PDB file of C-alpha atoms in Angstrom:
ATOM      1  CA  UNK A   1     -55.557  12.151-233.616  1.00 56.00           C
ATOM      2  CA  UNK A   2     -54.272   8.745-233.966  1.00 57.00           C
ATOM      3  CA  UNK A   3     -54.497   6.203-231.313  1.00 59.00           C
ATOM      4  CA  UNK A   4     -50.776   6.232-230.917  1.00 60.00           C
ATOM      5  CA  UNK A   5     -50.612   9.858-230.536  1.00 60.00           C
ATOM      6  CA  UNK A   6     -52.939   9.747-227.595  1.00 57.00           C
ATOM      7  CA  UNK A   7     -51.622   7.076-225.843  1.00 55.00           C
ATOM      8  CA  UNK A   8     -48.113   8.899-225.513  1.00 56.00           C
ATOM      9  CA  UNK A   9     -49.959  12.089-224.580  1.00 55.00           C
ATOM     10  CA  UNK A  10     -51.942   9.758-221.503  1.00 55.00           C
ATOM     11  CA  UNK A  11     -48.968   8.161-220.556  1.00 56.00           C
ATOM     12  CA  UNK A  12     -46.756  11.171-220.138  1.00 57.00           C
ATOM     13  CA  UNK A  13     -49.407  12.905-218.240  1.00 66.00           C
ATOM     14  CA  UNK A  14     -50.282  10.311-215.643  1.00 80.00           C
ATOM     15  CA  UNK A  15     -45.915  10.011-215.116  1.00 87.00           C
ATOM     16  CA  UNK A  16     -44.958  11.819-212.185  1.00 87.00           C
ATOM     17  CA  UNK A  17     -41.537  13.507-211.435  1.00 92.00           C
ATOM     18  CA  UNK A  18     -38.901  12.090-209.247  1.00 90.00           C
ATOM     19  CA  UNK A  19     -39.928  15.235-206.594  1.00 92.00           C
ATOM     20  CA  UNK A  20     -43.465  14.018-206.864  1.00 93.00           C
ATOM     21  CA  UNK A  21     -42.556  10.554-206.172  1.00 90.00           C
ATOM     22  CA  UNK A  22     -40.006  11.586-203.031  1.00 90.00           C
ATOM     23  CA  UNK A  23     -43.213  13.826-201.944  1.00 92.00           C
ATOM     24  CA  UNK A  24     -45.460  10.692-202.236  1.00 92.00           C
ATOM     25  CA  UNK A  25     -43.349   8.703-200.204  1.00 90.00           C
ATOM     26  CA  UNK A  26     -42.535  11.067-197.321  1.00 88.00           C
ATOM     27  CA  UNK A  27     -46.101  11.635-197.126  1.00 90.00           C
ATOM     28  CA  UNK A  28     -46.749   7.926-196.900  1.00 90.00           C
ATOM     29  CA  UNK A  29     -43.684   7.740-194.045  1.00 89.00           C
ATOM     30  CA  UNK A  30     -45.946   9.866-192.128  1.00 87.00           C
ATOM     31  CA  UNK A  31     -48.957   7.433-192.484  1.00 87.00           C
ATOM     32  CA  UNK A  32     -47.420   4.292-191.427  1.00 89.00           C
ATOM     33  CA  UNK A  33     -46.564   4.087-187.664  1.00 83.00           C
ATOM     34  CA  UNK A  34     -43.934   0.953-188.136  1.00 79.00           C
ATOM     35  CA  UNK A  35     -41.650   3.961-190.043  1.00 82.00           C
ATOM     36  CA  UNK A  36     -42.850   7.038-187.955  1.00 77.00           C
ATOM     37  CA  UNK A  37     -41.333   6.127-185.024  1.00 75.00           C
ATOM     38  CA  UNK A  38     -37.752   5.172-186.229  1.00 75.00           C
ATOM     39  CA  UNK A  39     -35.578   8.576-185.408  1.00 66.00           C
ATOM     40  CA  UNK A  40     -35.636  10.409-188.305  1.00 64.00           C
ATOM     41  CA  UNK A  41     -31.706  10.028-188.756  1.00 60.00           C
ATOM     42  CA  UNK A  42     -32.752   6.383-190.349  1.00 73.00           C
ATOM     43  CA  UNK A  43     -32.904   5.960-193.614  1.00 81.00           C
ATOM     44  CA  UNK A  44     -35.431   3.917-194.985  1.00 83.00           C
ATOM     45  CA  UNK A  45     -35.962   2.911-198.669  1.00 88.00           C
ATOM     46  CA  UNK A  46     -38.718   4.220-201.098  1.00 89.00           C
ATOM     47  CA  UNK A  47     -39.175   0.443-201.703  1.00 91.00           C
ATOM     48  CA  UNK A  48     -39.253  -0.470-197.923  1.00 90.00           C
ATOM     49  CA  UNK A  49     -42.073   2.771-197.608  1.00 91.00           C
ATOM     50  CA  UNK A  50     -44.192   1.465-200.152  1.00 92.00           C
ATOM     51  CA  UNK A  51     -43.747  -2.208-198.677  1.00 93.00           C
ATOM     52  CA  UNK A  52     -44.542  -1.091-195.457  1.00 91.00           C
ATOM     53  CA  UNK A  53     -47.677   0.670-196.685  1.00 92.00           C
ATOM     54  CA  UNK A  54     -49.042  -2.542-198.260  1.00 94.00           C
ATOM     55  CA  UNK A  55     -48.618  -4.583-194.911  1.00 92.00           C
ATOM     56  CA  UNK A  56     -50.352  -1.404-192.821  1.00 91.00           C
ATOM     57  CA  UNK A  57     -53.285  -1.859-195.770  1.00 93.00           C
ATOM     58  CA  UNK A  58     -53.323  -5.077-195.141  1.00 94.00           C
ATOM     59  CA  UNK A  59     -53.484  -5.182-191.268  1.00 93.00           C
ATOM     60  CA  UNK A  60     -56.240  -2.059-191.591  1.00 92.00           C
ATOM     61  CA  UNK A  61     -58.385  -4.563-193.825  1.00 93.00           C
ATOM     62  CA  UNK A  62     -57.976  -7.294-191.092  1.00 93.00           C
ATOM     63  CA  UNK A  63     -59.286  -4.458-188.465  1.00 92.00           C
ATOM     64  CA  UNK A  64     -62.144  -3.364-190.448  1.00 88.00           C
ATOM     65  CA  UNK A  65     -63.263  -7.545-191.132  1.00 88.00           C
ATOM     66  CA  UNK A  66     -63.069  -8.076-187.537  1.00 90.00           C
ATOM     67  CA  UNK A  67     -65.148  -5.069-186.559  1.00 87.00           C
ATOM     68  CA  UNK A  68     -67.336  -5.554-189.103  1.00 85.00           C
ATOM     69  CA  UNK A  69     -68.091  -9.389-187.454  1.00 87.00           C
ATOM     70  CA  UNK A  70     -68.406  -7.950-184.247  1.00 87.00           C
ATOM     71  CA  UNK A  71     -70.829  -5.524-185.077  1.00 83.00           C
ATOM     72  CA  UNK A  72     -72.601  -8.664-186.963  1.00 84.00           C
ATOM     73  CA  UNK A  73     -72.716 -10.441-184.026  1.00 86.00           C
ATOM     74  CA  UNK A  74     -73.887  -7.313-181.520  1.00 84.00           C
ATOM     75  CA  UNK A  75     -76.443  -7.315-184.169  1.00 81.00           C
ATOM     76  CA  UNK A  76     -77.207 -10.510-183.496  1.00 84.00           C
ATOM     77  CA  UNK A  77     -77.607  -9.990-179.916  1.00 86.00           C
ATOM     78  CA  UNK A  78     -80.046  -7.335-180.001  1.00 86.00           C
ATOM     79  CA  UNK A  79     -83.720  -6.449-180.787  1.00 88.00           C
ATOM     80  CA  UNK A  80     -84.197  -6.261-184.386  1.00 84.00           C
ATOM     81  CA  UNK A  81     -86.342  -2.974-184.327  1.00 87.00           C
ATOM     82  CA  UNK A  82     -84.473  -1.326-181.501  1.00 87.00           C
ATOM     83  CA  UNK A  83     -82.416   2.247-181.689  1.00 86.00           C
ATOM     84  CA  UNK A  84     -79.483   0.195-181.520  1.00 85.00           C
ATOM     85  CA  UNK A  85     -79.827  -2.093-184.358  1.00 83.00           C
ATOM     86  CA  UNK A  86     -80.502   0.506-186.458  1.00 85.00           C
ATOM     87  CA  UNK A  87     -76.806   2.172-185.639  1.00 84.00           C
ATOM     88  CA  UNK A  88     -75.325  -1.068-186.057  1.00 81.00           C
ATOM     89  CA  UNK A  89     -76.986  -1.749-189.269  1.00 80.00           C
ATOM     90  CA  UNK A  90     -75.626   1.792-190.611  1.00 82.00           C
ATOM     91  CA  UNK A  91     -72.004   1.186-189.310  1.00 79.00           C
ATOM     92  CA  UNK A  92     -72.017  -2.331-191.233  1.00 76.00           C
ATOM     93  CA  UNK A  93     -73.622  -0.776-194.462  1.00 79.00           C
ATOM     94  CA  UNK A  94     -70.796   2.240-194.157  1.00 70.00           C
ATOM     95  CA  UNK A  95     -73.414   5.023-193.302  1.00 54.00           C
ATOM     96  CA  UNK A  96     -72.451   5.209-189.403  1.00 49.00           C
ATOM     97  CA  UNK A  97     -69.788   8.032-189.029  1.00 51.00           C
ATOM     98  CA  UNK A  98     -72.014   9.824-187.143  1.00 48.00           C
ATOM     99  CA  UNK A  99     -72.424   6.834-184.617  1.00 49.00           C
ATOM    100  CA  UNK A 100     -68.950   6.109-183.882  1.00 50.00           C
ATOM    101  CA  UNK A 101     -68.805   7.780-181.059  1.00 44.00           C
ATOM    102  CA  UNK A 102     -71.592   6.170-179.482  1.00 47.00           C
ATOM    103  CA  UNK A 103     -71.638   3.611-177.166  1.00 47.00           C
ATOM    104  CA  UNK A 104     -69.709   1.346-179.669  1.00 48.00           C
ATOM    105  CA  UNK A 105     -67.029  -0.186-176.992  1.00 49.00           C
ATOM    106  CA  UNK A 106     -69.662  -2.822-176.401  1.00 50.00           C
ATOM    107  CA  UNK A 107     -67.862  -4.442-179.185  1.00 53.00           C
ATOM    108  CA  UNK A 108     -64.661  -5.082-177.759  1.00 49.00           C
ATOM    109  CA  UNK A 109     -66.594  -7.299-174.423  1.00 50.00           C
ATOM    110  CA  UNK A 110     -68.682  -9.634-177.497  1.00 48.00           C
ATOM    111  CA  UNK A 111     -65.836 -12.612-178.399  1.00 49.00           C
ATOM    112  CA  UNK A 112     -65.515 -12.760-182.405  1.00 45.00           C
ATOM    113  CA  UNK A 113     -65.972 -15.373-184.397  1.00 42.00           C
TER     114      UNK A 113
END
């Protein structure tokens, strides 16, 4: 098959429908409290969704740097062998879902950097 052929058979397989899209982007309405709690007799934009989610990706990203410092800095606070530093160590490495609901507040008293 000729390299042509296939890319017109990829590309029409990855398109998605204008139901799939409308799908998508209720879905993401859902997702993205700025947009949930307008009254649903507001219209918002596909555009102004998909905005919207890109800001909320953002602002998670800023959340999980700043937790990720302040479970640096507990780290830093603590004995290096102890229980503890071993459950910080696995939240910062991403292997800690299991340790979340732990004694993790601590965090919010220690100022971040």
């Amino acid at each position: 098959m000729s390299n042509r052929i296939r890319s017109r058979q990829s590309s029409s397989a990855t398109r998605i429908s204008d139901d799939q899209m409308i799908d998508l982007v209720g879905k993401l309405r859902q997702f993205l409290p700025e947009i949930r709690e307008r009254r649903r007799s507001d219209k918002v934009s596909a555009s102004k969704v998909l905005q919207e989610t890109c800001n909320y990706i953002r602002k998670l990203h800023r959340e999980v740097d700043n937790l990720s410092d302040c479970l640096s800095l507990l780290l830093d606070s603590v004995d290096e062998d102890s229980q503890e530093a071993a459950v910080i160590r696995n939240l910062l490495i991403g292997q800690g879902e299991q340790y979340l609901d732990q004694d993790w507040r601590k965090c919010e008293k220690t100022p971040t950097r």
